Coordinates of C-alpha atoms in Angstrom, one line a residue:
Chain A
X11 CA -13.8 29.6 -8.9
X12 CA -11.8 27.7 -11.5
X13 CA -9.0 27.2 -8.9
X14 CA -11.5 26.0 -6.3
X15 CA -12.8 23.4 -8.7
X16 CA -9.2 22.3 -9.4
X17 CA -8.5 22.0 -5.7
X18 CA -11.6 19.9 -5.1
X19 CA -10.7 17.8 -8.1
X20 CA -7.3 17.1 -6.6
X21 CA -8.6 16.5 -3.1
X22 CA -11.7 14.5 -3.9
X23 CA -10.7 12.5 -7.0
X24 CA -7.0 12.6 -7.6
X25 CA -5.7 12.1 -4.1
X26 CA -8.0 9.2 -3.1
X27 CA -7.2 7.6 -6.5
X28 CA -3.4 8.0 -5.9
X29 CA -3.5 6.7 -2.3
X30 CA -6.2 4.0 -2.5
X31 CA -5.5 2.5 -5.9
X32 CA -2.0 3.4 -7.0
X33 CA -0.5 3.2 -3.5
X34 CA 1.1 6.7 -3.1
X35 CA 2.1 7.8 0.4
X36 CA 2.9 11.4 1.2
X37 CA 5.2 12.3 4.0
X38 CA 5.9 15.7 5.7
X39 CA 3.1 17.5 3.7
X40 CA 3.0 20.2 6.3
X41 CA 6.2 21.9 5.0
X42 CA 3.9 24.1 3.0
X43 CA 2.3 25.7 6.1
X44 CA 5.4 27.7 6.9
X45 CA 6.5 29.1 3.6
X46 CA 4.8 31.7 1.4
X47 CA 6.6 31.3 -1.9
X48 CA 8.8 28.5 -2.9
X49 CA 10.4 26.5 -5.7
X50 CA 9.7 22.7 -5.5
X51 CA 12.5 20.7 -6.9
X52 CA 12.1 17.0 -7.5
X53 CA 13.6 14.1 -9.3
X54 CA 11.7 13.1 -12.5
X55 CA 10.8 9.6 -13.6
X56 CA 7.1 9.7 -14.6
X57 CA 4.1 11.7 -15.6
X58 CA 2.8 11.0 -12.2
X59 CA 5.4 13.2 -10.6
X60 CA 3.7 16.6 -11.3
X61 CA 0.2 15.2 -10.5
X62 CA 1.4 13.9 -7.1
X63 CA 3.1 17.1 -6.1
X64 CA 0.1 19.2 -7.1
X65 CA -2.3 16.8 -5.2
X66 CA -0.2 17.4 -2.0
X67 CA -0.5 21.2 -2.1
X68 CA -2.9 23.0 0.3
X69 CA -5.5 25.3 -1.3
X70 CA -3.7 28.6 -0.8
X71 CA -0.5 27.2 -2.4
X72 CA -2.2 25.4 -5.3
X73 CA -3.7 28.7 -6.5
X74 CA -0.3 30.3 -6.9
X75 CA 1.8 27.4 -7.9
X76 CA 2.8 26.8 -11.5
X77 CA 4.4 23.7 -13.0
X78 CA 7.2 24.0 -15.5
X79 CA 7.0 21.6 -18.5
X80 CA 8.6 21.2 -21.9
X81 CA 6.7 22.9 -24.8
X82 CA 7.9 20.4 -27.4
X83 CA 6.2 17.6 -25.5
X84 CA 3.1 19.1 -23.8
X85 CA 2.5 22.0 -26.2
X86 CA 2.2 19.9 -29.4
X87 CA -1.5 20.7 -29.7
X88 CA -3.3 23.7 -28.3
X89 CA -5.7 21.2 -26.6
X90 CA -2.9 19.6 -24.6
X91 CA -1.4 23.0 -23.8
X92 CA -4.8 24.1 -22.5
X93 CA -5.1 20.9 -20.4
X94 CA -1.6 21.5 -18.9
X95 CA -2.6 25.1 -18.1
X96 CA -5.8 24.0 -16.4
X97 CA -4.4 21.2 -14.3
X98 CA -0.9 22.4 -13.5
X99 CA -1.1 26.1 -14.3
X100 CA 1.8 25.0 -16.6
X101 CA 4.5 27.3 -17.9
X102 CA 5.6 25.7 -21.2
X103 CA 9.2 26.2 -21.9
X104 CA 10.8 25.7 -25.4
X105 CA 13.9 23.5 -25.0
X106 CA 15.3 25.1 -28.2
X107 CA 14.9 28.8 -27.9
X108 CA 13.8 30.7 -31.0
X109 CA 15.8 33.7 -32.1
X110 CA 14.9 36.9 -30.1
X111 CA 12.5 35.1 -27.7
X112 CA 13.0 35.6 -23.9
X113 CA 15.1 32.9 -22.3
X114 CA 13.5 30.3 -20.0
X115 CA 15.3 31.8 -17.0
X116 CA 13.8 35.3 -17.8
X117 CA 10.3 33.8 -18.1
X118 CA 10.5 31.9 -14.8
X119 CA 12.1 34.8 -13.0
X120 CA 9.2 36.9 -14.1
X121 CA 6.7 34.5 -12.6
X122 CA 8.7 34.4 -9.3
X123 CA 8.8 38.2 -9.2
X124 CA 5.0 38.2 -9.7
X125 CA 4.6 36.1 -6.5
X126 CA 4.1 32.7 -8.1
X127 CA 5.7 29.5 -6.8
X128 CA 7.2 26.9 -9.2
X129 CA 7.4 23.1 -9.5
X130 CA 10.6 22.3 -11.3
X131 CA 12.4 19.1 -12.4
X132 CA 16.0 20.1 -12.7
X133 CA 16.9 16.9 -14.5
X134 CA 15.0 18.4 -17.5
X135 CA 13.5 15.1 -18.6
X136 CA 12.2 11.8 -17.2
X137 CA 15.0 9.4 -16.3
X138 CA 15.3 5.8 -15.3
X139 CA 13.8 4.7 -12.0
X140 CA 16.2 5.0 -9.1
X141 CA 18.8 7.0 -11.0
X142 CA 19.1 10.8 -10.6
X143 CA 20.6 12.4 -13.7
X144 CA 22.7 15.6 -13.8
X145 CA 20.9 18.8 -12.9
X146 CA 20.4 21.8 -15.2
X147 CA 21.7 25.0 -13.9
X148 CA 18.5 27.1 -14.3
X149 CA 17.1 26.4 -10.9
X150 CA 20.3 27.6 -9.2
X151 CA 20.3 30.8 -11.2
X152 CA 16.7 31.4 -10.2
X153 CA 17.5 30.8 -6.5
X154 CA 20.5 33.1 -6.7
X155 CA 18.5 35.9 -8.2
X156 CA 15.6 35.5 -5.7
X157 CA 17.3 35.1 -2.4
X158 CA 14.1 35.4 -0.4
X159 CA 12.6 32.3 -2.0
X160 CA 13.5 28.9 -0.6
X161 CA 13.5 25.6 -2.4
X162 CA 11.6 22.6 -1.1
X163 CA 13.4 19.3 -2.1
X164 CA 11.2 16.4 -2.9
X165 CA 12.2 12.8 -3.5
X166 CA 9.7 10.8 -5.6
X167 CA 10.2 7.2 -5.1
X168 CA 8.8 4.4 -7.2
X169 CA 6.9 6.4 -9.8
X170 CA 9.3 5.2 -12.5
X171 CA 7.8 1.8 -12.0
X172 CA 4.1 2.8 -11.9
X173 CA 4.3 4.6 -15.2
X174 CA 7.8 4.7 -16.8
X175 CA 8.8 6.8 -19.8
X176 CA 7.4 5.7 -23.1
X177 CA 4.8 3.4 -21.5
X178 CA 1.1 3.8 -21.2
X179 CA 0.0 1.0 -18.9
X180 CA -0.3 2.2 -15.3
X181 CA 0.6 -0.5 -12.7
X182 CA -0.4 0.2 -9.0
X183 CA 2.7 -0.2 -6.9
X184 CA 3.6 1.4 -3.5
X185 CA 5.4 4.7 -4.0
X186 CA 6.4 7.7 -1.9
X187 CA 6.4 11.5 -2.1
X188 CA 8.8 12.7 0.5
X189 CA 9.0 16.4 1.2
X190 CA 12.1 17.9 2.7
X191 CA 12.4 21.0 4.8
X192 CA 12.6 24.4 2.9
X193 CA 16.2 25.6 2.3
X194 CA 17.3 29.2 1.7
X195 CA 20.6 28.8 -0.2
X196 CA 22.8 31.8 0.6
X197 CA 25.6 32.7 -1.7
X198 CA 26.3 33.8 -5.2
X199 CA 28.0 30.8 -6.7
X200 CA 25.6 29.0 -9.1
X201 CA 27.5 25.7 -8.8
X202 CA 27.4 25.8 -5.0
X203 CA 23.7 26.4 -5.0
X204 CA 23.1 23.6 -7.4
X205 CA 25.2 21.3 -5.2
X206 CA 22.9 22.3 -2.2
X207 CA 19.8 21.4 -4.2
X208 CA 21.3 18.0 -5.3
X209 CA 22.4 17.2 -1.7
X210 CA 18.9 18.0 -0.3
X211 CA 17.2 15.6 -2.8
X212 CA 19.9 12.9 -2.3
X213 CA 19.5 13.1 1.4
X214 CA 15.8 12.3 1.1
X215 CA 16.7 9.4 -1.4
X216 CA 19.1 7.9 1.1
X217 CA 16.2 7.2 3.5
X218 CA 14.4 5.3 0.9
X219 CA 14.4 1.7 0.1
X220 CA 11.7 1.3 -2.6
X221 CA 13.7 1.8 -5.8
X222 CA 16.2 -0.7 -4.4
X223 CA 13.6 -3.3 -5.1
X224 CA 13.9 -2.7 -8.8
X225 CA 15.5 -5.8 -10.4
X226 CA 16.9 -5.0 -13.8
X227 CA 14.3 -2.4 -14.7
X228 CA 14.2 -2.5 -18.5
Chain B
X27 CA -30.7 -6.9 16.3
X28 CA -31.7 -5.5 12.9
X29 CA -30.1 -2.5 11.2
X30 CA -31.6 -1.3 7.9
X31 CA -33.0 -4.7 7.1
X32 CA -29.8 -6.5 7.8
X33 CA -30.0 -8.6 11.0
X34 CA -27.0 -9.3 13.2
X35 CA -27.0 -12.5 15.2
X36 CA -26.7 -12.3 19.0
X37 CA -23.4 -14.2 19.1
X38 CA -21.8 -11.7 16.8
X39 CA -23.0 -8.8 18.9
X40 CA -21.5 -10.3 22.0
X41 CA -18.1 -10.8 20.3
X42 CA -18.2 -7.2 19.0
X43 CA -19.0 -5.9 22.5
X44 CA -16.0 -7.8 23.9
X45 CA -13.6 -6.6 21.2
X46 CA -14.6 -2.9 21.4
X47 CA -14.9 -3.1 25.2
X48 CA -11.2 -4.2 25.4
X49 CA -10.1 -1.6 22.9
X50 CA -12.0 1.2 24.6
X51 CA -10.5 0.4 28.0
X52 CA -7.0 0.2 26.4
X53 CA -7.4 3.6 24.8
X54 CA -8.9 5.1 28.0
X55 CA -5.9 3.8 30.1
X56 CA -3.4 5.1 27.6
X57 CA -5.1 8.4 27.5
X58 CA -5.0 8.8 31.3
X59 CA -1.4 7.7 31.5
X60 CA -0.4 10.2 28.8
X61 CA -2.3 13.0 30.6
X62 CA 0.0 12.3 33.6
X63 CA 3.3 11.8 31.8
X64 CA 3.9 11.4 28.1
X65 CA 6.8 9.1 27.1
X66 CA 8.0 7.8 23.7
X67 CA 6.9 4.3 24.7
X68 CA 3.4 5.4 25.5
X69 CA 3.2 7.2 22.1
X70 CA 4.3 4.0 20.4
X71 CA 1.7 2.0 22.3
X72 CA -0.9 4.6 21.4
X73 CA -0.1 4.3 17.7
X74 CA -0.4 0.5 17.9
X75 CA -3.7 0.6 19.7
X76 CA -4.9 3.1 17.1
X77 CA -3.9 0.6 14.4
X78 CA -5.9 -2.1 16.3
X79 CA -8.9 0.2 16.2
X80 CA -8.7 0.3 12.4
X81 CA -8.3 -3.4 12.2
X82 CA -11.2 -4.0 14.6
X83 CA -13.5 -1.7 12.5
X84 CA -12.5 -3.7 9.4
X85 CA -13.3 -7.0 11.2
X86 CA -16.6 -5.5 12.4
X87 CA -17.6 -4.7 8.8
X88 CA -16.6 -8.2 7.6
X89 CA -18.5 -10.1 10.3
X90 CA -21.5 -7.8 11.0
X91 CA -21.9 -5.6 7.9
X92 CA -24.0 -6.5 4.9
X93 CA -22.3 -9.4 3.1
X94 CA -21.6 -7.4 -0.1
X95 CA -19.7 -4.8 2.0
X96 CA -17.6 -7.5 3.7
X97 CA -16.9 -9.2 0.4
X98 CA -15.8 -5.9 -1.1
X99 CA -13.6 -5.1 1.8
X100 CA -11.9 -8.5 1.6
X101 CA -11.4 -8.1 -2.1
X102 CA -9.8 -4.6 -1.5
X103 CA -7.5 -6.0 1.2
X104 CA -6.5 -8.7 -1.2
X105 CA -5.6 -6.0 -3.7
X106 CA -3.5 -4.0 -1.1
X107 CA -1.6 -7.2 -0.2
X108 CA -0.9 -8.0 -3.8
X109 CA 0.3 -4.4 -4.5
X110 CA 2.6 -4.7 -1.5
X111 CA 4.1 -8.0 -2.7
X112 CA 4.6 -6.7 -6.3
X113 CA 6.2 -3.6 -4.8
X114 CA 8.9 -5.6 -3.0
X115 CA 9.0 -8.4 -5.5
X116 CA 12.0 -7.2 -7.5
X117 CA 10.3 -7.8 -10.8
X118 CA 11.4 -6.7 -14.3
X119 CA 10.1 -3.8 -16.4
X120 CA 9.1 -6.4 -18.9
X121 CA 6.7 -8.0 -16.3
X122 CA 4.3 -5.0 -16.3
X123 CA 1.7 -6.6 -18.5
X124 CA 1.8 -9.8 -16.4
X125 CA 1.4 -7.8 -13.2
X126 CA -1.5 -5.9 -14.6
X127 CA -3.2 -9.1 -15.6
X128 CA -2.7 -10.4 -12.0
X129 CA -4.5 -7.3 -10.7
X130 CA -7.4 -7.8 -13.1
X131 CA -7.8 -11.4 -11.9
X132 CA -8.9 -10.1 -8.4
X133 CA -12.3 -8.8 -9.4
X134 CA -12.9 -11.9 -11.6
X135 CA -12.0 -14.2 -8.7
X136 CA -14.2 -12.4 -6.2
X137 CA -17.0 -12.3 -8.7
X138 CA -16.8 -16.1 -9.0
X139 CA -16.7 -16.4 -5.3
X140 CA -19.7 -14.1 -4.7
X141 CA -21.9 -16.1 -7.1
X142 CA -20.6 -19.4 -5.8
X143 CA -19.5 -20.6 -9.2
X144 CA -17.5 -23.1 -7.2
X145 CA -15.9 -25.0 -10.1
X146 CA -14.8 -21.9 -12.0
X147 CA -13.7 -20.4 -8.7
X148 CA -11.4 -23.4 -8.3
X149 CA -9.7 -23.4 -11.7
X150 CA -9.7 -19.7 -12.8
X151 CA -6.4 -18.7 -11.1
X152 CA -4.5 -22.1 -10.8
X153 CA -5.2 -23.0 -14.4
X154 CA -6.3 -20.0 -16.5
X155 CA -4.2 -17.3 -15.0
X156 CA -1.3 -19.7 -14.7
X157 CA -1.3 -19.8 -18.5
X158 CA -2.3 -16.2 -19.2
X159 CA 0.5 -14.6 -17.2
X160 CA 3.4 -16.5 -18.7
X161 CA 1.9 -16.0 -22.2
X162 CA 1.9 -12.2 -21.6
X163 CA 5.5 -12.4 -20.4
X164 CA 6.5 -14.4 -23.5
X165 CA 4.7 -11.9 -25.8
X166 CA 6.7 -9.1 -24.2
X167 CA 9.8 -10.7 -25.8
X168 CA 12.4 -10.3 -23.1
X169 CA 13.7 -13.7 -22.2
X170 CA 16.4 -12.8 -19.6
X171 CA 15.2 -14.1 -16.2
X172 CA 11.7 -14.8 -17.6
X173 CA 11.4 -18.1 -15.6
X174 CA 11.8 -16.2 -12.4
X175 CA 8.9 -13.8 -13.2
X176 CA 6.8 -16.7 -14.5
X177 CA 7.0 -18.2 -11.0
X178 CA 6.8 -15.1 -8.8
X179 CA 3.7 -13.5 -10.4
X180 CA 1.4 -16.5 -10.3
X181 CA 2.7 -17.3 -6.8
X182 CA 1.8 -13.8 -5.5
X183 CA -1.6 -14.1 -7.2
X184 CA -2.3 -17.4 -5.6
X185 CA -1.1 -16.2 -2.2
X186 CA -2.9 -12.8 -2.1
X187 CA -6.1 -13.4 -4.2
X188 CA -6.9 -17.1 -4.5
X189 CA -6.3 -18.0 -0.8
X190 CA -8.3 -15.1 0.9
X191 CA -11.1 -15.3 -1.7
X192 CA -12.2 -18.5 0.1
X193 CA -13.5 -16.2 2.9
X194 CA -16.1 -14.7 0.5
X195 CA -17.4 -18.2 -0.2
X196 CA -18.4 -18.4 3.4
X197 CA -21.0 -15.6 2.9
X198 CA -22.6 -17.5 0.1
X199 CA -22.8 -21.1 1.2
X200 CA -25.9 -22.8 -0.3
X201 CA -27.2 -23.5 3.2
X202 CA -25.9 -21.5 6.2
X203 CA -25.3 -24.3 8.7
X204 CA -25.6 -22.2 11.9
X205 CA -27.7 -19.3 13.2
X206 CA -24.6 -17.2 13.8
X207 CA -24.2 -17.3 10.0
X208 CA -21.2 -16.3 7.9
X209 CA -20.2 -13.7 10.5
X210 CA -19.8 -16.5 13.0
X211 CA -17.8 -18.6 10.7
X212 CA -15.5 -15.7 9.8
X213 CA -14.9 -14.4 13.3
X214 CA -14.1 -17.9 14.4
X215 CA -11.4 -18.0 11.7
X216 CA -10.1 -14.5 12.4
X217 CA -9.9 -15.0 16.2
X218 CA -8.3 -18.4 15.9
X219 CA -5.7 -17.1 13.5
X220 CA -4.9 -13.9 15.4
X221 CA -4.8 -15.5 18.8
X222 CA -2.6 -18.4 17.4
X223 CA 0.0 -15.7 16.6
X224 CA -0.3 -14.3 20.1
X225 CA -0.2 -17.8 21.8
X226 CA 2.9 -18.9 19.8
X227 CA 4.6 -15.7 20.7
X228 CA 3.7 -15.9 24.4
X229 CA 4.6 -19.6 24.9
X230 CA 7.9 -18.9 23.1
X231 CA 8.6 -16.0 25.5
X232 CA 7.7 -18.1 28.5
X233 CA 9.3 -21.4 27.8
X234 CA 11.1 -21.0 24.5
X235 CA 14.5 -22.9 24.4
X236 CA 14.8 -24.9 21.2
X237 CA 14.7 -22.9 18.0
X238 CA 12.5 -24.3 15.3
X239 CA 13.5 -22.3 12.2
X240 CA 16.6 -20.3 13.2
X241 CA 17.5 -19.3 9.6
X242 CA 14.0 -17.8 9.1
X243 CA 13.0 -16.2 12.4
X244 CA 15.3 -16.6 15.4
X245 CA 12.4 -15.9 17.8
X246 CA 10.3 -19.0 16.8
X247 CA 10.8 -22.0 19.1
X248 CA 9.4 -25.6 19.4
X249 CA 7.9 -24.7 22.7
X250 CA 6.0 -21.7 21.2
X251 CA 4.9 -23.8 18.2
X252 CA 3.5 -26.7 20.3
X253 CA 2.1 -24.6 23.0
X254 CA 0.5 -22.3 20.5
X255 CA -1.2 -25.0 18.5
X256 CA -2.5 -26.7 21.6
X257 CA -3.9 -23.5 23.1
X258 CA -5.5 -22.6 19.7
X259 CA -7.1 -26.0 19.7
X260 CA -8.6 -25.3 23.1
X261 CA -9.7 -21.8 22.0
X262 CA -11.4 -23.5 19.0
X263 CA -13.5 -25.7 21.4
X264 CA -14.4 -22.6 23.6
X265 CA -15.5 -20.6 20.5
X266 CA -17.3 -23.5 18.8
X267 CA -20.7 -21.9 19.8
X268 CA -20.1 -19.6 16.8
X269 CA -20.1 -22.5 14.3
X270 CA -21.9 -25.7 13.4
X271 CA -18.9 -27.7 14.6
X272 CA -19.0 -30.3 17.4
X273 CA -16.4 -29.9 20.1
X274 CA -14.0 -32.4 18.6
X275 CA -14.4 -30.9 15.1
X276 CA -13.7 -27.5 16.5
X277 CA -10.6 -28.9 18.2
X278 CA -9.3 -30.4 14.9
X279 CA -10.1 -27.1 13.2
X280 CA -8.1 -25.1 15.9
X281 CA -5.2 -27.5 15.4
X282 CA -5.2 -27.1 11.6
X283 CA -5.5 -23.3 11.9
X284 CA -2.6 -23.2 14.4
X285 CA -0.4 -25.3 12.2
X286 CA -1.2 -23.5 8.9
X287 CA -1.0 -20.1 10.5
X288 CA 2.5 -20.9 11.6
X289 CA 3.4 -22.1 8.1
X290 CA 2.0 -18.9 6.5
X291 CA 3.9 -16.7 8.9
X292 CA 7.1 -18.6 8.2
X293 CA 6.7 -18.4 4.4
X294 CA 6.3 -14.6 4.5
X295 CA 9.2 -14.3 7.0
X296 CA 11.4 -16.3 4.7
X297 CA 10.6 -14.0 1.7
X298 CA 11.4 -11.0 3.9
X299 CA 14.7 -12.6 4.9
X300 CA 15.5 -13.1 1.2
X301 CA 14.8 -9.5 0.4
X302 CA 16.5 -8.2 3.5
X303 CA 13.4 -6.4 4.7
X304 CA 12.2 -6.1 8.3
X305 CA 8.6 -5.4 7.3
X306 CA 6.9 -5.6 3.9
X307 CA 5.8 -1.9 4.1
X308 CA 4.9 0.8 6.7
X309 CA 1.2 1.0 6.0
X310 CA -0.1 0.2 9.5
X311 CA 1.8 2.1 12.2
X312 CA 3.4 -0.3 14.7
X313 CA 2.6 -3.3 12.6
X314 CA 4.5 -2.9 9.3
X315 CA 2.7 -3.6 6.1
X316 CA -0.6 -5.3 5.3
X317 CA 1.3 -8.5 4.5
X318 CA 2.9 -8.5 8.0
X319 CA -0.6 -8.8 9.5
X320 CA -2.2 -11.0 6.8
X321 CA 0.6 -13.6 6.5
X322 CA -1.2 -16.2 8.6
X323 CA -4.8 -15.7 7.5
X324 CA -4.0 -16.0 3.8
X325 CA -3.0 -19.6 4.4
X326 CA -5.5 -20.5 7.2
X327 CA -8.5 -19.3 5.2
X328 CA -8.7 -22.0 2.5
X329 CA -7.8 -24.8 4.9
X330 CA -10.5 -23.6 7.2
X331 CA -13.1 -23.3 4.4
X332 CA -12.6 -26.9 3.3
X333 CA -12.7 -28.2 6.9
X334 CA -16.1 -26.4 7.4
X335 CA -17.3 -27.7 4.1
X336 CA -16.4 -31.2 5.1
X337 CA -17.7 -31.2 8.7
X338 CA -20.9 -29.4 7.9
X339 CA -21.5 -31.6 4.9
X340 CA -22.0 -28.8 2.3

């Protein structure tokens, strides 16, 4: 029931708002039709990133998809943690692990083993528009340990201009959510898998021309 | 004909019947051809015709719908065009407040147009917003390239909000000078502007030899330009039954629409050359962005409005 409400909220309110007012276009949304479980990996520039990806998910996938977010930022108050849990089924991860607590990888692996899909930003934090920072290794370790689960690369283009880091004013500007085809990365080498993830996202970026239109974005 | 208390003049019904008749037959022919053999070319044409359907439905709302709905649609299209221009405009992060103010000016400008506060309508953007936006940029404190942003943002606001908002004034004229009403005035403008593009293209293809603006668009020729404007003037005379204009007034209006339509097209083309873009966006399949379609009408609308105002003595 709660999930149905959430789905209707995304489809009837969030998505029209994103497409008609903000100017978001989705492409290749049908990738989700052919996969059961997946890890969505995307570049990260804005709070809009997670919202847009969730708004693109079909009903069956939204139910079982959990967003991964930083506990220091989103878990500051129990209210914000609860909101994150409602809207993104968020798994809040401590950036600095406490003594004796399970590691982020163990937590996320547990969710994958339980049949959940994840939305991950391997850059770890929001970066500058048009620049993709170095990826953290966690996503590659998860993919190595769960060989049956593919990753779906996403390139988010232009969101760093709509709502950049440390700003509150939202400016409608055309931006794109570009989904790539799911990839099953074979192999045991973490660095190799990470390279595949990076390549897949960069390939989607190469097709883009929006962020090129940023003139001195400070 | 009257629908839900809103009456549609006979002239408008005829025009709508022609537009949708043509579209319907195009779609039917393409459907039959694709049944026999589907080719990539046919698919491309199918996409374009589908885009024309969407445009035609928008036009139908503007000319035959209730005036408030037409005005809202024009205001929203204005917003989409502005968003597209800001998206390609290569602005600075420091310009965000100025850009936001420009978006906020759209509802205000269309409110002024809707209530026919003509004086305020005239000075709100060219004077008030022309000061507000630079002040916001100055307050932001980043001086590097600020002059560039101070020019681009008000220019985009003028082009995409001030110019098309003149169309809404046509709904709200103190006296409607012709039985076909605002719908007649608007469809006259829309048809003249759209067919002017077609005429200039066709004459250019048929006779084109001497390039008119080779550094902006290599396809534009003097032959297309002159032939287009003359044909548009003739079309103006033919369609003058939609307006209060006499035949020679309609001819002059056609001439001005042809000339300003060409200029608007060239201005947007030049901006695209500068930014090294082919189209401003990919919003409408087969057409490019909204600005690729609106480039002419943004400029023709205000010129047309003042001509009508002068000729009809309003």
